[in-house]
Coordinates of N, CA, C and O in Angstrom, one line a residue:
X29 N 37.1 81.9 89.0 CA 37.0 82.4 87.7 C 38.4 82.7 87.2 O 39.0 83.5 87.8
X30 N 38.9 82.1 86.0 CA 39.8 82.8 85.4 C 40.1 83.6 84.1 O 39.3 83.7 83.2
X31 N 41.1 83.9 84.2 CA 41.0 85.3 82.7 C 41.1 84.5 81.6 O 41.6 83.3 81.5
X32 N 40.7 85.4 80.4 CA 40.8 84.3 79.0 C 42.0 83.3 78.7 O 42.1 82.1 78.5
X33 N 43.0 84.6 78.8 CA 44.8 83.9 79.0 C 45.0 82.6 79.7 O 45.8 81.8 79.3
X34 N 44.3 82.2 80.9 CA 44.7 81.1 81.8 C 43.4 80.1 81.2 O 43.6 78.9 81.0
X35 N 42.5 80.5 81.0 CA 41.3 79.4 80.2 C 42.1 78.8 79.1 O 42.4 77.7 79.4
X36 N 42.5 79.3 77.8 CA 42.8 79.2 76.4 C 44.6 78.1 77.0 O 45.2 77.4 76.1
X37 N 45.2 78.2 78.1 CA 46.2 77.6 78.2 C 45.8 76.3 79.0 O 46.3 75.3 78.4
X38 N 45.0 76.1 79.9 CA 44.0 75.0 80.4 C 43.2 74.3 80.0 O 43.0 73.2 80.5
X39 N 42.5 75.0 78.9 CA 41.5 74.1 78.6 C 40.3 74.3 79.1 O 39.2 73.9 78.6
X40 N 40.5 75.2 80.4 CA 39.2 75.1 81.5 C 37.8 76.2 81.2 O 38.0 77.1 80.5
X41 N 36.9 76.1 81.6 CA 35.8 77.2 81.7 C 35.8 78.2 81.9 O 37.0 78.4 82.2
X42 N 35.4 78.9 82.0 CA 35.5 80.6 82.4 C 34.9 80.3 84.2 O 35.3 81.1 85.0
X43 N 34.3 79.4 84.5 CA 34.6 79.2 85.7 C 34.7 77.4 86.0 O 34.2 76.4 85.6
X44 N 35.8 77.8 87.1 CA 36.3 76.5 87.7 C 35.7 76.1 89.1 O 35.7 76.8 90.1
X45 N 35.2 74.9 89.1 CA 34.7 74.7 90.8 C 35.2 74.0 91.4 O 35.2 72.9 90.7
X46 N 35.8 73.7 92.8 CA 37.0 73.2 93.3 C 36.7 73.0 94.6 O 36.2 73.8 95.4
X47 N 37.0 71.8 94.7 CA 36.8 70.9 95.9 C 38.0 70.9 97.2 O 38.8 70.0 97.2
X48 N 38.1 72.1 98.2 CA 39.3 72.0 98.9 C 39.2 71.5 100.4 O 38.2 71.6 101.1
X49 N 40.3 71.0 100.7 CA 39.8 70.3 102.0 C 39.7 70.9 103.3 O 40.8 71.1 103.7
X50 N 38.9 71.3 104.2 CA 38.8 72.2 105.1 C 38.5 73.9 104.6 O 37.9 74.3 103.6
X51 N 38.9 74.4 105.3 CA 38.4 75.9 105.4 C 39.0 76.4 103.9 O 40.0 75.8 103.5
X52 N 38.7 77.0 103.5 CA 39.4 77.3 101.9 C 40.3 78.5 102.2 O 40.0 79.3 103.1
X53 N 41.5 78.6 101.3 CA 42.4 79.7 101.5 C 42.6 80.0 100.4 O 42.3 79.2 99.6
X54 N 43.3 81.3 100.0 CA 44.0 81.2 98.7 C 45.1 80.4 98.5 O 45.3 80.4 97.3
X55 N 45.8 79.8 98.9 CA 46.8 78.5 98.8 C 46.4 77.3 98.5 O 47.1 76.7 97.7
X56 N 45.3 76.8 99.2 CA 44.5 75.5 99.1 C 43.6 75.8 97.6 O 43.5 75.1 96.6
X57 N 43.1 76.9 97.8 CA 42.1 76.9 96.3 C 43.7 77.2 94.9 O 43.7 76.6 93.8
X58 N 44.3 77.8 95.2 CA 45.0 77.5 93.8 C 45.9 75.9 93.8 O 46.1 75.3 92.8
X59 N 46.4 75.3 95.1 CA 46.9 73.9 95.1 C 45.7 73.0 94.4 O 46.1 72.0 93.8
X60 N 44.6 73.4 94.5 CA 43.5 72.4 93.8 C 43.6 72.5 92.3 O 43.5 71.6 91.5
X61 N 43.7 73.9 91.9 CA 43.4 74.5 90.6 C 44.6 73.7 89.7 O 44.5 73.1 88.7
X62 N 46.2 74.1 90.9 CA 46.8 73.5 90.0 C 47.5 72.2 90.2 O 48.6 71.9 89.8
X63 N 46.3 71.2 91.0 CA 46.4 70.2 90.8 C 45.4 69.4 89.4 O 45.6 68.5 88.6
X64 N 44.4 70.2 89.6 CA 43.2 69.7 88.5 C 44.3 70.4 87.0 O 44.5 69.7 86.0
X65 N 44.9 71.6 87.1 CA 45.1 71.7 85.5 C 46.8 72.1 85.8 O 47.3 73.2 86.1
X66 N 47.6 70.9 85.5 CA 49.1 71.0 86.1 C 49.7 72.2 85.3 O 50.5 73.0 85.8
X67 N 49.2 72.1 83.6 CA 49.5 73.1 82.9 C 49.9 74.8 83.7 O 51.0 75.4 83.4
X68 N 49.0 75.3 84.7 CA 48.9 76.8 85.3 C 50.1 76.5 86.0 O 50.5 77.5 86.5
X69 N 50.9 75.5 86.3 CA 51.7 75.7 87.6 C 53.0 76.8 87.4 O 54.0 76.5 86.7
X70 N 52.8 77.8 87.9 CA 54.3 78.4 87.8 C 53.6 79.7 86.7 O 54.3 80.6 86.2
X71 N 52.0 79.6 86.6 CA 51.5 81.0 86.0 C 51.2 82.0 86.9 O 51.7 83.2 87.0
X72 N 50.3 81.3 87.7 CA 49.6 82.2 88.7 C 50.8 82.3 90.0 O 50.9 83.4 90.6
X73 N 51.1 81.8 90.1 CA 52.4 81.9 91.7 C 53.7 81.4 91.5 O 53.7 80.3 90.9
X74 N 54.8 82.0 91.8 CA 56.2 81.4 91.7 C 56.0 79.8 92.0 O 55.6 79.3 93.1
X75 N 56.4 79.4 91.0 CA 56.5 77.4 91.5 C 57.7 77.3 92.5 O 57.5 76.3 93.3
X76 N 58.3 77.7 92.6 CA 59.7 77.8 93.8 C 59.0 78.2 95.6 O 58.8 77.5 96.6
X77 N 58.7 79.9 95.3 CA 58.6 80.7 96.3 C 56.3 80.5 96.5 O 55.6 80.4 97.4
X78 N 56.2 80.4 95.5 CA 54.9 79.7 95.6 C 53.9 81.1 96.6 O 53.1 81.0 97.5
X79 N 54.5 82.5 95.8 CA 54.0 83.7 95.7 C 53.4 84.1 94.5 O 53.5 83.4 93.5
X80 N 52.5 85.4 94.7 CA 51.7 85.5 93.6 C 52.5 86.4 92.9 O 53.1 87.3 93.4
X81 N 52.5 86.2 91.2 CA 53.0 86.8 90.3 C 52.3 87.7 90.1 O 51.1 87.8 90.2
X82 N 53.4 89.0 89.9 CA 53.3 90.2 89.9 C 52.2 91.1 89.2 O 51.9 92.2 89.5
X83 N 51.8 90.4 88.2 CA 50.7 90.7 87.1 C 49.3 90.0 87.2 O 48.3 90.0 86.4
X84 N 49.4 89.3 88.8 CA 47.8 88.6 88.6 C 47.2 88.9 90.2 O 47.7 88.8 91.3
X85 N 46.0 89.3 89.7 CA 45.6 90.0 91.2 C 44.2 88.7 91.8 O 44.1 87.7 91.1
X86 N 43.4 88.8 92.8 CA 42.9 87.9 92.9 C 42.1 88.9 93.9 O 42.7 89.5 94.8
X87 N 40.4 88.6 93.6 CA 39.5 89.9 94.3 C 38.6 88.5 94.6 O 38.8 87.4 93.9
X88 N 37.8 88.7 95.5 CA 36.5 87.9 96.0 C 35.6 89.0 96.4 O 36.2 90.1 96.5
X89 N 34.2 89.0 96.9 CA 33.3 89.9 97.4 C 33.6 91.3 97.4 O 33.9 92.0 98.4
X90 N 33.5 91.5 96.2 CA 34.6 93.2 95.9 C 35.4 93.2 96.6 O 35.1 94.1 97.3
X91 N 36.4 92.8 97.0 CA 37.8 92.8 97.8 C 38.6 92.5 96.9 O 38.3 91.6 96.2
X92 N 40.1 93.3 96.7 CA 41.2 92.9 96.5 C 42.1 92.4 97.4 O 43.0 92.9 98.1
X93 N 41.6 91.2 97.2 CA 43.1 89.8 98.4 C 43.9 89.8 98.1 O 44.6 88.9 98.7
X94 N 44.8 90.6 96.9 CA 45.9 90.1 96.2 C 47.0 90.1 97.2 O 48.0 89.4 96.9
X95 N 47.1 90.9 98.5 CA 48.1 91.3 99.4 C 48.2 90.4 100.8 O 49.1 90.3 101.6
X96 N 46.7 89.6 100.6 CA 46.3 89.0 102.1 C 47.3 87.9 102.2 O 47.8 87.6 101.1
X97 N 47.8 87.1 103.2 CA 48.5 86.2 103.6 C 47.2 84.8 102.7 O 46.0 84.7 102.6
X98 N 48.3 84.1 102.3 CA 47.5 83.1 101.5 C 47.1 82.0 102.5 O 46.5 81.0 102.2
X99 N 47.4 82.2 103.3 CA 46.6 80.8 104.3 C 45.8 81.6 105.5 O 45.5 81.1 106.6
X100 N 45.3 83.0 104.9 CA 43.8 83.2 105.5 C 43.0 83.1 104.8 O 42.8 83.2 103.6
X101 N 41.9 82.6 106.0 CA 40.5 81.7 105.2 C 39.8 83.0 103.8 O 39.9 84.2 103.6
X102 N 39.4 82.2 103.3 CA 38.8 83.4 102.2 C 37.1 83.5 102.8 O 36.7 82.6 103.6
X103 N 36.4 84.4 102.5 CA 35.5 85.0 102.8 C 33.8 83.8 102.7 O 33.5 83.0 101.7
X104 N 33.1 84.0 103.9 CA 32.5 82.8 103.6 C 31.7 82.2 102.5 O 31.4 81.1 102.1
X105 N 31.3 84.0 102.0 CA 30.5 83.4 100.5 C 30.9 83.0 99.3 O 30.2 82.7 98.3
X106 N 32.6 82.7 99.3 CA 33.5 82.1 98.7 C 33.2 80.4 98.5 O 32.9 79.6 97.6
X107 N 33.7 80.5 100.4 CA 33.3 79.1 100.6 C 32.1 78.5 100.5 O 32.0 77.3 100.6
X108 N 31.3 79.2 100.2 CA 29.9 78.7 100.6 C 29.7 78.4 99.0 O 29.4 77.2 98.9
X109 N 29.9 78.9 97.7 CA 29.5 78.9 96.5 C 29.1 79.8 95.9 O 29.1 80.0 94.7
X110 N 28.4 80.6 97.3 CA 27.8 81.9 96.7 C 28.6 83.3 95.6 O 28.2 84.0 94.7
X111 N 29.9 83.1 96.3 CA 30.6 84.1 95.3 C 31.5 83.6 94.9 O 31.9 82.6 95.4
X112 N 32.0 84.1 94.1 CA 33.4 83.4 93.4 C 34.6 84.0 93.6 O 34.6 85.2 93.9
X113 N 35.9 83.2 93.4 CA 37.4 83.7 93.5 C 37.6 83.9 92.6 O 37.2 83.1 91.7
X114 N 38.3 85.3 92.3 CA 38.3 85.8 91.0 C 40.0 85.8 90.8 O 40.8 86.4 91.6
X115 N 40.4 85.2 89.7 CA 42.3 85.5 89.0 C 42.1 86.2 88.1 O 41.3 86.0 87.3
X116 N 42.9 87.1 88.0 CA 42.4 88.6 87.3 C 44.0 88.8 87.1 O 44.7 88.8 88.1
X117 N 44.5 89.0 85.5 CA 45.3 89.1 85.4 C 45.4 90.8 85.1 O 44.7 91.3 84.2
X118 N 46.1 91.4 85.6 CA 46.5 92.8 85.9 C 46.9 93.5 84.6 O 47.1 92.8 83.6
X119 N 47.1 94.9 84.5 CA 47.2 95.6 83.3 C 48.5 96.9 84.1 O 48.6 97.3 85.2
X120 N 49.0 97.0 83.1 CA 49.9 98.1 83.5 C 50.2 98.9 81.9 O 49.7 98.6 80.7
X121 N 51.0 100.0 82.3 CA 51.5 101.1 80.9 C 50.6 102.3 81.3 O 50.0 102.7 82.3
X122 N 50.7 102.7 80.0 CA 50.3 104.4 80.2 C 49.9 104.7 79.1 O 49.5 105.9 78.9

């Protein structure tokens, strides 16, 4: 699922479904995302260092993964369809 900000620059749905090869990771599911919409490249993760930008967090099965190593598997109800990968762009101030 992505936030309004990354839909309205894509073009894409409020949810995206993505076809990754093997065990799904967060690396492999955003290499899919930003292969299907080249436009996100360098939103969601440094295009260089191909880390997650500081303002977008990414939760699955109530979990916040935003910290986890991106080439661990994501959670099975992820993989399975059952739940979704969520890009959740972060809020900060006071």
């Amino acid at each position: 699922m992505l936030p309004a900000h990354l839909r309205s620059l894509s073009g894409a749905d409020r949810e995206v479904r993505l076809e990754v090869p093997g065990e799904p990771t967060q690396a492999l599911v955003l290499d899919a995302l930003e292969a299907r919409y080249p436009m996100l490249r360098g939103t969601i993760r440094d295009p260089k260092t191909r880390r997650r930008r500081a303002f977008v967090r990414f939760f699955a099965c109530q979990q916040d993964l935003s910290h986890d190593d991106p080439d661990k598997p994501l959670p099975g109800e992820v993989a399975e369809g059952a739940e979704p990968f969520l890009v959740v762009g972060a809020m900060a101030g006071g």
